[in-house]
Amino acid sequence: MAQEKSTPPKLAKNMPEDSKEDATPKNEPKTKTKIKRPREMDPLDWDEDTFPRMVDREAVQAKHNPEKLAEMRTTAKDKIKQLQGQDPATFERRWHIKLALLGIENTTSSDWNVFLAVRMGSRSELDDKKNRLKADFSFTKSYKVERTSKKQLQSMEVLFNTKWDGSYKKLSQTEVAMDLWLVSSSNFNQILGTARKSLYDMGNDSVFQVVLIKPIQEKTNSTFDIGILRVNAVVSELLQFRIVASNWQFVPRPELQDANASKKIKITVPIEADGPTIPQETSDCQGPRYTWGFAGEFVYEGTHLSLAMEAISITVTSNGKIQGKAIVSMGVAAEYPIAQGIVKTVTDNVNTFVQGRIAGNISVTSKSLLLKDGMHDEDSSIPPPYQPTQTLVLFHLSPSLRYLVVEMYGADGLPIADQDLGSANPLCRVKFDGIVQQSPALECTLSPVWNHTFYLPVRMPDDRIQDNDELLAAEMKSKGFLEIEVWHMDSVPTEFLGCDKIDLHQIRRYGEEAEKALCQSKVFTAQKLNAEGDAEEAEVDMGIHPKLVEKRKTKVFEAKRRKLEGSWLQSVTKATISFQCYFLDDFKDTFVYPEQDDTKTGADCFNSCYKKWENLWPQFIEAYSDWFPDTLKTRRFLCNYQDASGDSLPLPTLISPLALPASLATPNRVAHWIKCTEFSVPPRQRSCAEIGTWQRPQDVLALRRGSVQDHAVLLCCALSGLGKNAFVCKGTVQKGKEHAWVMTREQGGTVTFWETTTGAKYHLAKRWIGDPNHKDECKAQVEKRWKARNTNPKWKEKGTLDIRSKMSRSEHLQTMNELTTLPISPWKELYQEGTVVVVPYETIEVVFNGFQLYGNLGNHHPSCIYYDMEDDHRSWQRLISEEQMPAIMAGQGVALPVGPTMSKFTVESMQDNIEVEIKESIKMIRMRQGYEQGFDEDLGLQESLEQYLVFLESECTLEADWVYGSDKKAKKPWGSPSPFNSTAYVEQCETQWKQYWEQRKAMDEAREFLPVKENYVLSGLPLHFSSSDLKEIRKNLLSCKPLMEYFSLGTDDAIFFTCVKVFPMPSMVTSVWVFVGVQVPLPPETVLELAQQEKEDFMRGEDHPG
C-alpha cells in the first residue's frame, strides 16, 4: 500500500532561453537563434510543465491500524445516520383545509333533487360499507338539477373549514368522499353515486376543482360518470416562520440631520394572517450614523403566500418623539432578503413629509408548524403538495387596500441566455415601493407568454394621507417607478434579459377608462376552463370578498411591445414586453398623480461633465505617447455606466457601503467571501478585453455572480462598510486587458491593492500623505513635493510634441534625461530600493469611491505615483463638479444589508448533487474509453477527506501578511510591510497560524492511516470552485489536465473516489471544495520491491529489538 505525498503545485517559473547558460563550445561560432519567449499563462489554466505527473510524485507507505480505521468508519456512520434520520414524509404536520361546493352538473337523463353527504377518512375506512352508517357526515342543502344541465350555486356552501393534523403520507392516504343522495318524498332517500378525491391530490390542483361522480356499482351496471361536482378546495400546510431583523440603518435627509439626536426604531410584525401584531424596540443610537445590528426577532404562523402578502411597520423615534414611519412589504423576503423603506410623517409642510430612508436585512427561516427545531425536513419520499399561487392569491387580497395591478401578457425577442439550447427560461419580476414579486419561469422560450397578474398593495404609513391631496401626491411620488425586469432562471435567476421602467403618472394621463375587478378575470378564467364557457359563472360567489369581484371604473394603461433595455446579452431582434397596469380602487378624478424626477440623478444632470471628460483624454493620451512611444495607446478613462433602464450614470453611484454580518467582520474574511462569489465575463468583454458593463452591488448580491469589475465594486462597498477608505481602480493588465481592483488608503501613508480574483494584497508604502481629514497641511506638502520636482511646463505644447513625434527610437534613447522633468514620469523616490513594489497591473486610469471619480494625469504605472487625489489636482482630474455634488449625495442612501447563509439542509443537498454530477461525468469519460468504472465508498476515507477539505477552507482565511512557520518564527512578508500591524491583530494572527500548524501535523499523521487497498497507490487532487453551478463545475473538471491523467488510466482496476464539501457564506454565497482521487494497482516490480523492503525492515527489527 502506498500513498502519494501531497505537495502543492508550484507556480510556473518560465525562464527565457537567453538567460540560461550558453552550452555552445567556445571554439565554434554561435548561431543566432530566435529567442523563445516564455508562454504567457492564463490564471485559470493549469501549468502542465511544472505540475508533477502522477508517476513523478513522492509516495509514502500507508500504515494499517484496524482500531483507527474502525473509529473513522463509526464516526462517518454516525454522521450519515444523523443526517438521514426519519423520512420527512412521515412527520406530523398541521394543515388548513377548506372545502366548499360551487356547483353540480347532471349528466344523466333524469331530473335530480339531491344533497351531498360529505365525510373524510382513509381509503380503507371509506371502502368499508359498514362504516358508512357510523361515519361523521357533513350534509348540504338539497338542490334541484335538471337532466343534462348544470346547477351553479349563487353562494358557495362550505362543507368544512378546519385545521387538520397529518403527514404527507397520511395526506395522500386520506380522501374526501362526497356521496350524492336523491331526495325522495315517499320513500327512503337513495344514494346515486359518490365523488372521491384525496387531500394530497386536492393540494396539488387549482383551488377551483372538478370531481367526477361515480355511480354506485350495485345500483347500476354503467361505468360512465353520472355527474360532476365543482368545488373550491384549499389545502395549505401551516408553517412557523422565524423572522430576524438585523443590520438596520436609518439615514435622515441631509437638511434634517441632527448629529446630537438619539434615535431608535420600533418594528411591528403580525403573528398570523389577519391577526394581532407584536412590536419590538431597539436601544438608542447616537448620531450622526444610526445603525442597529439587531432590531428584533419575530415568529409568524401561516403559509408562504400569506407571509408574502404581509407588511411590517417601522417607526423611527428621535429623542423620545416619533419622527416618522415606514411600511415595508415582506414580499419575497426568503429569496430577496434586503428590505428598504422611506420614513414619512404627516405634517402641514409637505417639504418635510419625507424624513429619510431606512433599510436592513430580513432573514426568514421556516419549518412546519408541528416540527421540532433542527429536524431534517428535506428529501421527503413524498413531495409537498403545491397549489398554483395565481389561484390562491385571490383569497389573500384585502378589500380595504388599494392595489396596483399589473397584468403581464408576455415578451418577444429575448436574448439567448442558455447557449447550449439557444434559448432561455424567462421569468418576470416587478418592483414597486420596495415590493418585489415574480412570475413562474417558462422553460426554453424567447417569446414567453406568462399571462400572470401581479397585485402590488399600495400601503400608506398613515390613513390621514388619503384625505390630503398634497400629502398623497408626495406619498405616491416617494414610491417611485414601476420597474419590470426579465431574468433567465437556472435554479436561481442568473442572467439579466432586460427591463422597463414606467412612470405611473402615465396611467392617469394616457390610460383608457375601463371597468375592472380585482378577481373577476381570474374567477371567470378558472370557471370558464371548468364549465366550458358559461358566462353566468363569472357572477358566482367563489368564497372571495364581494368587493374584490365588483367591477369599478379605472384608468388602464396598455403597454404593447415596449422595449426592454439593459441586458449585455445580444439579441437578434428587439426585445419587447407587453402588459397593462391600473389602480384599484382608482384615485378620485381631481387627484393629479405626480411625475417622477427622472433627470435628478440621471444622465441629463451629468452630461456636461461627461462631455468635458471625454474631450480631455484624447489629447492627453496623444501627448503621453509622444513622450513614451512604447506606452499603451488604447487606454480608456471610463467615467460612467449604463444602468438597467438605459440611463448613463457616473461610476461613483455604484458605491454604497454594505452592512456586514459578524461572520464578515475582518477584511480577510471579506476578501475570501468576494473571491467565492461566482465570476462571469460578458461575451464582449471576453472577446475585446474591454470593460463594458457594470452591475449594482445589490444585483450582484442577488445573483451571487458578476464580472471582475462587479467583484471590485462589491469589495469596495464591503470594505467601506468596515470603515476603510476604499476606492475602485480601473486599469489594465498584460496585453492591455482592462481590469478592475480595489485600493484602500491605510495608516502611515500606505496604499493597499486588493485583487478580487486571487484574494492577494499588495502594500505600497509612502504613497499618500496619510491624513484622512485632508487639512491645509496636506495641500502644502503636495505643493512642496511638486516644487522639488521642477517639471517642464511646456511638455504638452504643440511644437514640443511635433518634435517628439518625429524622433527615431535612437533619438528617444539619447534624450532619456528629459523624461525626468515631465509630470507624467514616475516619481523617482517611488522606484528606489525599499519603496518599489511589483504589482500585477500595467496601468491605472481612474479611481472612484461613492462621492468622486479621479482620472490619472501622472505616470501610467500604479506603483510609481502618489494617491493624494483630493489634494493633488496636477496628478488627478476630478469628474464631479461642486454643482453636481448634491446629485451624487442624493443617491447615497442607507448601507446595503447582506443576506443570510444557506440552510444546513440546502448545503447538504447541494453537496449530494455535485457529487452525483462528478461521478456521472467520470463514468461517461471512462465509458468512452472502454472501461467500466467503480467508486470507493469507504466511510473512513470519506471522513478523512472531509476533514482535509475543512482544513483547506480554514487555510484560505489565514493572514498572509503575518505568517508564522511551524517553528513559531515570523516570516518576512513579501513587499512593503503590512499596515495592519496593531499588537492585538498580530497576536491574533500568530494564534491562528499556531492552530494551523497543529492541524496540519494532525492531518499528516492521519494521512498515513487512510484505507488504501493492498498493493494499490492512492492519489488525489483538491480543487476549489467559486460556483455551485453544476455546468461550471463539470466544465472545469473536464479541462483540468492533472485530472485528465487520472481519467485516462488504461486499466479497469482503477477505483475512483470523490468528496464534496460546501461551506455556506453570507448572501447565499458558497465556497465549494471538491476532492477527486483514484486508487491504482502498483506495478508487479514495485510490489516486489516493497515486499523486499518490508522483509529487510522486519529482519533488521529482529536483530535490534530495541
CSV table of C-alpha atoms in Angstrom, one decimal, residues 446-574:
chain,number,residue,atom,x,y,z
A,446,LEU,CA,-37.5,33.5,-26.2
A,447,SER,CA,-41.2,34.6,-26.6
A,448,PRO,CA,-42.8,33.8,-23.2
A,449,VAL,CA,-46.5,34.2,-22.6
A,450,TRP,CA,-46.9,34.4,-18.8
A,451,ASN,CA,-50.5,35.7,-18.6
A,452,HIS,CA,-49.6,36.4,-14.9
A,453,THR,CA,-51.3,39.0,-12.8
A,454,PHE,CA,-49.3,40.9,-10.1
A,455,TYR,CA,-51.2,42.5,-7.2
A,456,LEU,CA,-49.0,45.2,-5.6
A,457,PRO,CA,-50.5,46.7,-2.4
A,458,VAL,CA,-50.4,50.5,-2.2
A,459,ARG,CA,-49.9,50.9,1.6
A,460,MET,CA,-49.9,54.2,3.4
A,461,PRO,CA,-48.0,54.8,6.6
A,462,ASP,CA,-50.9,56.9,7.9
A,463,ASP,CA,-54.6,56.8,6.9
A,464,ARG,CA,-54.8,60.6,7.1
A,465,ILE,CA,-52.7,60.9,3.9
A,466,GLN,CA,-55.7,59.7,1.8
A,467,ASP,CA,-57.6,62.9,2.7
A,468,ASN,CA,-54.8,65.3,1.8
A,469,ASP,CA,-54.1,65.6,-1.9
A,470,GLU,CA,-50.8,67.3,-1.4
A,471,LEU,CA,-49.5,64.7,1.0
A,472,LEU,CA,-51.0,61.9,-1.2
A,473,ALA,CA,-49.1,63.2,-4.2
A,474,ALA,CA,-45.8,63.3,-2.1
A,475,GLU,CA,-46.6,59.7,-0.9
A,476,MET,CA,-47.1,58.3,-4.4
A,477,LYS,CA,-44.1,60.2,-5.7
A,478,SER,CA,-41.9,58.6,-2.9
A,479,LYS,CA,-43.0,55.2,-4.1
A,480,GLY,CA,-41.0,55.7,-7.3
A,481,PHE,CA,-41.3,53.9,-10.7
A,482,LEU,CA,-42.9,50.6,-11.5
A,483,GLU,CA,-39.9,48.5,-12.7
A,484,ILE,CA,-40.3,45.4,-14.7
A,485,GLU,CA,-37.4,43.0,-15.1
A,486,VAL,CA,-36.9,39.8,-17.1
A,487,TRP,CA,-34.4,37.2,-15.9
A,488,HIS,CA,-33.2,33.9,-17.1
A,489,MET,CA,-33.9,31.2,-14.5
A,490,ASP,CA,-31.3,28.4,-13.9
A,491,SER,CA,-32.2,27.2,-10.5
A,492,VAL,CA,-31.7,30.8,-9.4
A,493,PRO,CA,-32.1,34.0,-11.6
A,494,THR,CA,-28.7,34.2,-13.3
A,495,GLU,CA,-28.9,36.3,-16.5
A,496,PHE,CA,-30.5,39.7,-16.9
A,497,LEU,CA,-32.6,39.8,-20.0
A,498,GLY,CA,-33.8,43.4,-19.9
A,499,CYS,CA,-36.1,45.8,-18.0
A,500,ASP,CA,-38.6,48.6,-18.5
A,501,LYS,CA,-39.4,51.4,-16.1
A,502,ILE,CA,-42.8,53.1,-16.1
A,503,ASP,CA,-43.6,56.4,-14.5
A,504,LEU,CA,-47.1,55.7,-13.1
A,505,HIS,CA,-48.4,59.2,-13.9
A,506,GLN,CA,-48.8,57.8,-17.4
A,507,ILE,CA,-51.7,55.7,-16.1
A,508,ARG,CA,-53.7,58.8,-15.2
A,509,ARG,CA,-52.5,60.8,-18.2
A,510,TYR,CA,-52.7,58.2,-21.1
A,511,GLY,CA,-54.8,55.4,-19.6
A,512,GLU,CA,-58.2,54.5,-21.2
A,513,GLU,CA,-61.1,54.3,-18.8
A,514,ALA,CA,-62.5,50.8,-18.3
A,515,GLU,CA,-64.3,48.6,-15.8
A,516,LYS,CA,-62.1,46.3,-13.8
A,517,ALA,CA,-62.4,44.0,-10.8
A,518,LEU,CA,-59.5,42.6,-8.8
A,519,CYS,CA,-60.6,39.0,-9.1
A,520,GLN,CA,-63.2,38.8,-11.8
A,521,SER,CA,-60.9,37.9,-14.7
A,522,LYS,CA,-59.2,35.2,-12.7
A,523,VAL,CA,-62.5,33.7,-11.4
A,524,PHE,CA,-64.0,33.8,-14.9
A,525,THR,CA,-60.9,32.2,-16.4
A,526,ALA,CA,-61.0,29.4,-13.8
A,527,GLN,CA,-64.7,28.8,-14.2
A,528,LYS,CA,-64.5,29.1,-18.0
A,529,LEU,CA,-62.0,26.2,-18.1
A,530,ASN,CA,-64.1,24.1,-15.9
A,531,ALA,CA,-67.6,25.0,-17.1
A,532,GLU,CA,-66.9,25.3,-20.8
A,533,GLY,CA,-67.7,28.9,-21.2
A,534,ASP,CA,-70.9,29.5,-19.2
A,535,ALA,CA,-70.7,33.3,-18.9
A,536,GLU,CA,-73.1,33.4,-15.9
A,537,GLU,CA,-70.5,31.8,-13.8
A,538,ALA,CA,-68.4,35.0,-13.6
A,539,GLU,CA,-71.0,36.3,-11.1
A,540,VAL,CA,-70.8,33.4,-8.8
A,541,ASP,CA,-69.6,33.9,-5.2
A,542,MET,CA,-66.3,31.9,-5.1
A,543,GLY,CA,-65.6,32.5,-1.4
A,544,ILE,CA,-63.9,35.8,-2.2
A,545,HIS,CA,-65.0,39.1,-0.6
A,546,PRO,CA,-67.8,40.7,-2.8
A,547,LYS,CA,-65.8,43.9,-3.1
A,548,LEU,CA,-62.9,42.1,-4.9
A,549,VAL,CA,-65.2,40.8,-7.7
A,550,GLU,CA,-67.1,44.1,-8.0
A,551,LYS,CA,-66.4,46.0,-11.2
A,552,ARG,CA,-65.2,49.6,-10.9
A,553,LYS,CA,-64.1,52.3,-13.3
A,554,THR,CA,-60.4,53.0,-13.5
A,555,LYS,CA,-57.8,54.2,-15.9
A,556,VAL,CA,-55.9,51.3,-17.7
A,557,PHE,CA,-52.5,51.9,-19.2
A,558,GLU,CA,-52.0,49.5,-22.1
A,559,ALA,CA,-48.3,48.8,-22.9
A,560,LYS,CA,-47.7,46.9,-26.2
A,561,ARG,CA,-44.3,45.8,-27.2
A,562,ARG,CA,-42.4,48.2,-25.0
A,563,LYS,CA,-38.6,48.0,-25.5
A,564,LEU,CA,-36.6,46.0,-22.9
A,565,GLU,CA,-33.2,47.6,-22.2
A,566,GLY,CA,-30.1,47.0,-20.1
A,567,SER,CA,-29.1,43.4,-20.9
A,568,TRP,CA,-25.5,42.8,-22.0
A,569,LEU,CA,-26.6,39.6,-23.9
A,570,GLN,CA,-27.0,40.0,-27.6
A,571,SER,CA,-30.4,39.6,-29.3
A,572,VAL,CA,-31.2,39.2,-33.0
A,573,THR,CA,-34.4,41.2,-32.7
A,574,LYS,CA,-35.5,44.0,-30.4
